[in-house]
XYZ file of C-alpha atoms in Angstrom:
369
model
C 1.646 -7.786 29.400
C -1.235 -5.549 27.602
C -2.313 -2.526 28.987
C -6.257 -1.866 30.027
C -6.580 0.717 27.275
C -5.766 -1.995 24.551
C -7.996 -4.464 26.313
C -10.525 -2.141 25.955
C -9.755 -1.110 22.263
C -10.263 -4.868 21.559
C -13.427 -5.151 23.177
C -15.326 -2.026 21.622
C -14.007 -2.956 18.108
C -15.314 -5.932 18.802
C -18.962 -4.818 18.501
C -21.048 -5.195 15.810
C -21.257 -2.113 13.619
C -18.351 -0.179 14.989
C -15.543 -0.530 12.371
C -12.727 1.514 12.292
C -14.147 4.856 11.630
C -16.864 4.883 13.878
C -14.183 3.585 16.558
C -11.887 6.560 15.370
C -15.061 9.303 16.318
C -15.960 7.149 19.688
C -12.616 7.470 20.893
C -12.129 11.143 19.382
C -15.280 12.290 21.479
C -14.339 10.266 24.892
C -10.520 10.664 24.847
C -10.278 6.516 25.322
C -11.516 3.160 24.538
C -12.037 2.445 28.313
C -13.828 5.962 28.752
C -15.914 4.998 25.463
C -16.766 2.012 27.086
C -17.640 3.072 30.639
C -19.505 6.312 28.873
C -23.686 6.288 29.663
C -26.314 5.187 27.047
C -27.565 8.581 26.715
C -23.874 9.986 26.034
C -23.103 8.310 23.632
C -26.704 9.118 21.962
C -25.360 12.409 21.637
C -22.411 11.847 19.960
C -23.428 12.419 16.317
C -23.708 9.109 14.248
C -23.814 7.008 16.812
C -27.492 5.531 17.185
C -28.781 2.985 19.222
C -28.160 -0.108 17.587
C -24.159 1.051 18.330
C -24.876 2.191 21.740
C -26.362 -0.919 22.666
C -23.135 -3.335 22.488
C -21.102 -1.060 23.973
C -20.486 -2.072 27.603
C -21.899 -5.800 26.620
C -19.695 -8.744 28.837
C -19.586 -10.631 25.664
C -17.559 -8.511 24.054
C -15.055 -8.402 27.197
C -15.163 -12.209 27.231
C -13.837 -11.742 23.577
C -10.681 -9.326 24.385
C -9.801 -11.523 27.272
C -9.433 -14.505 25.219
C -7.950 -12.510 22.105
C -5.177 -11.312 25.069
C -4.065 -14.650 26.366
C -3.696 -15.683 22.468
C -1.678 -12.947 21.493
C 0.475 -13.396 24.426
C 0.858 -17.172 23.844
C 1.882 -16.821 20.326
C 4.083 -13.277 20.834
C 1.855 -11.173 18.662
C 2.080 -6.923 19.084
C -1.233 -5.517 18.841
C -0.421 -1.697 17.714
C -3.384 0.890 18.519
C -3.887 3.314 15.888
C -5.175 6.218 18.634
C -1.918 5.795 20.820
C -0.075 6.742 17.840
C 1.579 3.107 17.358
C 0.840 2.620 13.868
C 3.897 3.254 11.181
C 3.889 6.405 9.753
C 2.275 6.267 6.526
C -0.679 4.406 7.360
C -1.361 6.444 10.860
C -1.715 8.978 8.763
C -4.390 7.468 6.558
C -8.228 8.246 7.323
C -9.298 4.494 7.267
C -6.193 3.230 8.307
C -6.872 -0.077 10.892
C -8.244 0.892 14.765
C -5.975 -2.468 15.620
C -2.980 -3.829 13.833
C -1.924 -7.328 14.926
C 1.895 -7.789 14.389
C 4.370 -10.868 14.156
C 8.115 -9.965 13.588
C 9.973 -6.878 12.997
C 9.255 -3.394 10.770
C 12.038 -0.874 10.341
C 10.671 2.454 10.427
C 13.799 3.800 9.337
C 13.848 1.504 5.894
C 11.857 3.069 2.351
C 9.001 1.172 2.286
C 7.835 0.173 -1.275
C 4.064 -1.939 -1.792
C 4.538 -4.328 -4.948
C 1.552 -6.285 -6.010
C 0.069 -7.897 -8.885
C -1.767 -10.850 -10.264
C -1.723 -14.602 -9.099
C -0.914 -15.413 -13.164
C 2.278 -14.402 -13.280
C 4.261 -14.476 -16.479
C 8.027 -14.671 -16.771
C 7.931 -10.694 -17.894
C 6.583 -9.726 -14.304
C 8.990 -12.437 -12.794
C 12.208 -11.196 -14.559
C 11.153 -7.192 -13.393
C 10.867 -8.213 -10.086
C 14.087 -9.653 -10.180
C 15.939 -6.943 -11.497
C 14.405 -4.010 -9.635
C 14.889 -6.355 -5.981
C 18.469 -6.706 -7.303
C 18.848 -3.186 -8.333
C 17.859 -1.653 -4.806
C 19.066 -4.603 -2.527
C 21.730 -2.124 -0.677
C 19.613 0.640 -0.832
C 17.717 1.092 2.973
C 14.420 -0.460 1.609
C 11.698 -2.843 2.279
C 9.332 -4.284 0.383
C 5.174 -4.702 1.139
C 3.471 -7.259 -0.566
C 0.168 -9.667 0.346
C 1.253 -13.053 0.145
C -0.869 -14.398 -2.614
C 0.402 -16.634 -5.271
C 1.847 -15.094 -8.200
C 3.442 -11.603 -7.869
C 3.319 -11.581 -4.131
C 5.255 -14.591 -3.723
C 7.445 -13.739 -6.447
C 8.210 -10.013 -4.417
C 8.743 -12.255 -0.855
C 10.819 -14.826 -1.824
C 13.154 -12.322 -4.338
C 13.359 -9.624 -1.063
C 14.585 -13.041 0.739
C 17.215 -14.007 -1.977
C 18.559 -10.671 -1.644
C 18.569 -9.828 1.997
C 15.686 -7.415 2.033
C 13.422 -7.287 4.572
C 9.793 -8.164 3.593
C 6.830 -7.311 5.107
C 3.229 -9.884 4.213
C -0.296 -8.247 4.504
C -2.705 -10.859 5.504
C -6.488 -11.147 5.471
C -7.587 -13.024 8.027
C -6.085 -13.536 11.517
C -2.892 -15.042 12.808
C -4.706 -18.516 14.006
C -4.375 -19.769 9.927
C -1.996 -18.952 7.392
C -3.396 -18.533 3.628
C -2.602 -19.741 1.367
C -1.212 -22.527 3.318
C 1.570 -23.017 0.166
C 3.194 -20.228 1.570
C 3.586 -21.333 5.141
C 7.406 -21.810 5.140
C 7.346 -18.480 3.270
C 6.510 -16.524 5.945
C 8.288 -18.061 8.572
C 11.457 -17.458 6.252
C 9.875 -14.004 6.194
C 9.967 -13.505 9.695
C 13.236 -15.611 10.074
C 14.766 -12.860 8.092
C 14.241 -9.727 10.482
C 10.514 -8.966 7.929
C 7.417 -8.858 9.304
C 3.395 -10.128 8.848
C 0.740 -7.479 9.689
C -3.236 -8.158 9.678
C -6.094 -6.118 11.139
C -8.064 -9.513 11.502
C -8.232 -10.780 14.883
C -7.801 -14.892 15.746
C -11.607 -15.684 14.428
C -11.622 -13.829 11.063
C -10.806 -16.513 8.132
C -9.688 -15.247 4.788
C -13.361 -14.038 3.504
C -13.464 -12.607 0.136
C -14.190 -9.305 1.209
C -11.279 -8.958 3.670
C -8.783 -8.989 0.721
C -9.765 -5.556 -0.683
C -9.663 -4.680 2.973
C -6.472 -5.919 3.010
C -4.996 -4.080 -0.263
C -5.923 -0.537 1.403
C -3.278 -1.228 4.383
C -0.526 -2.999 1.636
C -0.965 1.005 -0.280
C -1.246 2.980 3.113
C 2.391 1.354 4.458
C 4.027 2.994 1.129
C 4.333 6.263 0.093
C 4.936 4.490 -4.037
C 3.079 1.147 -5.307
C 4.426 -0.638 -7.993
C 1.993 -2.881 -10.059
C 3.311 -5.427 -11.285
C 0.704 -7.220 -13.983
C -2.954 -7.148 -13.419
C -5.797 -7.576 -15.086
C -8.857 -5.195 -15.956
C -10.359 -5.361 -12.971
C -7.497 -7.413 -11.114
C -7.283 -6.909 -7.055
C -4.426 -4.789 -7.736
C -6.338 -1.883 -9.299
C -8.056 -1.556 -5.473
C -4.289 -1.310 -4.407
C -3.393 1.196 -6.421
C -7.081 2.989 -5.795
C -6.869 3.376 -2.538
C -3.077 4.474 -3.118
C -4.241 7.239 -5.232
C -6.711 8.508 -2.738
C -3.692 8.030 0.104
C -1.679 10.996 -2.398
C 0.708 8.120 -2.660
C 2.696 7.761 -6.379
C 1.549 4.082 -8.316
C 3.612 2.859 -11.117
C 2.683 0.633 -13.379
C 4.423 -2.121 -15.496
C 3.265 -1.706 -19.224
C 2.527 -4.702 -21.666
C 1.515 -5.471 -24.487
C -2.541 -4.739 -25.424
C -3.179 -8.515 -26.216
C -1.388 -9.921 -22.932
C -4.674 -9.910 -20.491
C -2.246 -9.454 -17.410
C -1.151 -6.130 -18.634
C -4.341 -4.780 -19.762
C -4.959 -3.562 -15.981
C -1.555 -1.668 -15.696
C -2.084 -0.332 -19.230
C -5.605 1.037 -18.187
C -3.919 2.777 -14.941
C -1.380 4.373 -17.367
C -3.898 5.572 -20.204
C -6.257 7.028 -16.891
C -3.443 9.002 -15.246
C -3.459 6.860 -11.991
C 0.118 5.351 -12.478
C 3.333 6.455 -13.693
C 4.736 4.102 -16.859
C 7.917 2.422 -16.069
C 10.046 2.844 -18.884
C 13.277 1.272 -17.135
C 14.490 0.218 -13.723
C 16.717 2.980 -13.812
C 14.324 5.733 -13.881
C 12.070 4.026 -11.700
C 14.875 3.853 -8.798
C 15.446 7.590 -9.419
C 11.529 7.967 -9.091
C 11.149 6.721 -5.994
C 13.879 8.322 -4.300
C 16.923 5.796 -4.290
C 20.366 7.790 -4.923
C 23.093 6.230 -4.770
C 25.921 7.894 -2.330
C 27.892 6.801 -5.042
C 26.198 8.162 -7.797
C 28.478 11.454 -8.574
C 31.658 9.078 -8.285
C 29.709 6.814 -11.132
C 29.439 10.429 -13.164
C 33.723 10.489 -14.338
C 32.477 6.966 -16.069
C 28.891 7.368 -17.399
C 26.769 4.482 -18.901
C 26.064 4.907 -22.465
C 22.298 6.252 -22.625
C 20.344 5.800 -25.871
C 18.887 9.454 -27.062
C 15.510 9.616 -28.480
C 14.762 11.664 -31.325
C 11.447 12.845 -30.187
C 9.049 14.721 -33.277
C 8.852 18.037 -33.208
C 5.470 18.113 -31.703
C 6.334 15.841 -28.879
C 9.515 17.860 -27.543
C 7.702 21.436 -28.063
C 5.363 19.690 -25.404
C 8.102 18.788 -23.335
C 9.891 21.668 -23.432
C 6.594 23.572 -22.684
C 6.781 21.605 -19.218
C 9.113 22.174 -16.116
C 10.682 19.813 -13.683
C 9.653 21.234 -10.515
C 6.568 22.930 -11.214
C 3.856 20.720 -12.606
C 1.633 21.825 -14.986
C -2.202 20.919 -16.122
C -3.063 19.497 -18.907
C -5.836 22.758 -19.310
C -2.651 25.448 -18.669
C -0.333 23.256 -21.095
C -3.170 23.285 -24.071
C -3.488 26.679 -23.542
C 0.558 27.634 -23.435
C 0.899 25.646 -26.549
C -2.323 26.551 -28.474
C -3.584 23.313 -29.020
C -6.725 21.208 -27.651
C -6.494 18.894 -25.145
C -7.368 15.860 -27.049
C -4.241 16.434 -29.244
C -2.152 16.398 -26.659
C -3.085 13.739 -24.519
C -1.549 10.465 -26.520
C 1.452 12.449 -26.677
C 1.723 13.154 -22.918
C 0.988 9.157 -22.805
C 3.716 8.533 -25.029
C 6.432 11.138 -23.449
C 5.435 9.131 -20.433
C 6.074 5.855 -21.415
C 9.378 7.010 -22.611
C 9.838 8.327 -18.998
C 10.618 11.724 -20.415
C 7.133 12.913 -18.464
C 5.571 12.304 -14.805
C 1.323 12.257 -14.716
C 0.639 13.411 -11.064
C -3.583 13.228 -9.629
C -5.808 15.701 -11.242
C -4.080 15.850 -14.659
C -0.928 17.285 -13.648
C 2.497 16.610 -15.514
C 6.024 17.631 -14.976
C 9.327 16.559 -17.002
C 11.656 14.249 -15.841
């Protein structure tokens, strides 16, 4: 059984012009979604923003008629609805600004696994296929589990690999749980669900996949993750909205480099040269990045893995030795430590980076690795 409040929540967000931040200052103002609802014409007047065009729908039958039948649906086909103002989203996306008023829910999500978003392009090439591979296989007993969308390409590639290696995956849709797109990955993600992952969507049962709820879509696959790998995109590519709205969220991006000629690599090379993702030089250092160590790891130490050494030039590792590991530094206070104009440092920050020698963090801000 539902409770009133979430009857209520579905009604009011229900109503034309009241997305999820105007729903977030309704409910802020009134304390609930029942109160909001229930609350006089000329209160909610008052409430800054809120005009009468808003007003107007709230308390309208038809959009109780709506929740009713959205209940009974939800029930039939054991769907969670999670409330964003009772607290019952997961962690990192309550704590985003736009995060979803509603979250529909099939299946299971671990709060107490890593979460990591991986996304990319629908054109995948057997360079993105082989790194998905070996990262999944690299982290498969580490507590983790993956985020993806289930589009073609990349996102399938990220489902099916967490399923071949017994890692819970979690699918993002964009539309509501009465289709499934695209309908090639049907069995997908009842395998998904089959093995303890889960599907979210903020779409209720009458939303079809529109264009424009995919980029709606991307902002919740960034806000469940505090790190987004992209995969291989394009200039331009969905993904670069991903890893947008993951840079706003404070979250770390990564990016797969490629070569300059291979189209689905020009997007992650872009997000590299612009400071909005971390290169990944090798899966190694990107496990270490994101936070998987071993328990093992000081046993491993009495037999080390042979690790190439790179003779950096002289320039390069006077800039890296200018930086510290713990306390980033700007790219104004390192030109003026070292003396030297910003634009003559920059491609070698770029380069220390791809090398994984140096992290970018947002607003120009580098540390050593």
């Amino acid at each position: 059984m539902f409770s009133e409040e979430i009857f209520y929540s579905l009604a009011l967000r229900h109503c034309p012009l009241i997305g999820d931040i105007i729903f977030r200052k309704l409910v802020g103002e009134v304390g609930s979604a029942k109160n909001v609802w229930e609350f006089s014409k000329s209160g909610l007047n008052n409430i800054y923003g809120i005009g009468r065009k808003i007003s107007h729908e709230i308390g309208n039958p038809e959009h109780l008629k709506f929740a009713e039948k959205e209940l009974k649906f939800c029930e039939k086909h054991q769907i969670k609805i999670n409330i964003r103002h009772l607290g019952e989203l997961p962690k990192f996306l309550q704590e985003c600004d736009d995060a979803p008023a509603i979250l529909y829910q099939k299946g299971d999500f671990n709060p107490e696994l890593h979460s990591v978003s991986i996304v990319g392009t629908r054109n995948i090439s057997s360079y993105g296929k082989h790194f998905i591979h070996d990262f999944l296989e690299a982290v498969k007993h580490e507590k983790l589990q993956t985020i993806s969308g289930l589009a073609l390409g990349v996102d399938t590639e990220v489902h099916e690999m967490s399923v071949q290696f017994n890692i819970p995956t979690v699918a993002i849709l964009a539309h509501g749980f009465h289709t499934l797109y695209p309908q090639k990955n049907k069995k997908l993600s009842e395998k998904i669900l089959a093995e303890g992952g889960a599907l979210f969507t903020e779409f209720n049962s009458t939303q079809k996949p529109d264009r424009e709820n995919f980029i709606q879509r991307n902002r919740v696959i960034a806000g469940l993750s505090p790190a987004t790998i992209v995969v291989e995109t394009a200039f331009g590519g969905g993904s670069i909205s991903t890893a947008t709205f993951a840079n706003n969220y404070n979250r770390d991006v990564f990016a797969l480099p490629g070569k300059i000629t291979d189209k689905y690599s020009q997007g992650c090379n872009q997000l590299i040269f612009q400071n909005k993702a971390t290169a990944i030089s090798t899966i190694t250092s990107l496990v270490k990045q994101i936070g998987f160590i071993k328990n093992h790891a000081r046993t491993g130490e009495l037999f080390p893995s042979s690790e190439i050494k790179i003779q950096l030039p002289e320039h390069q590792q006077t800039i890296l030795n200018c930086l510290h590991r713990e306390k980033p530094l700007s790219l104004d206070e390192l030109a003026e430590n070292l003396e030297i104009p910003t634009f003559k440092i920059l491609p070698d920050l770029l380069q220390l980076e791809l090398l994984g020698l140096v992290k970018a963090l947002s607003g120009r801000q580098y540390l050593a690795m």
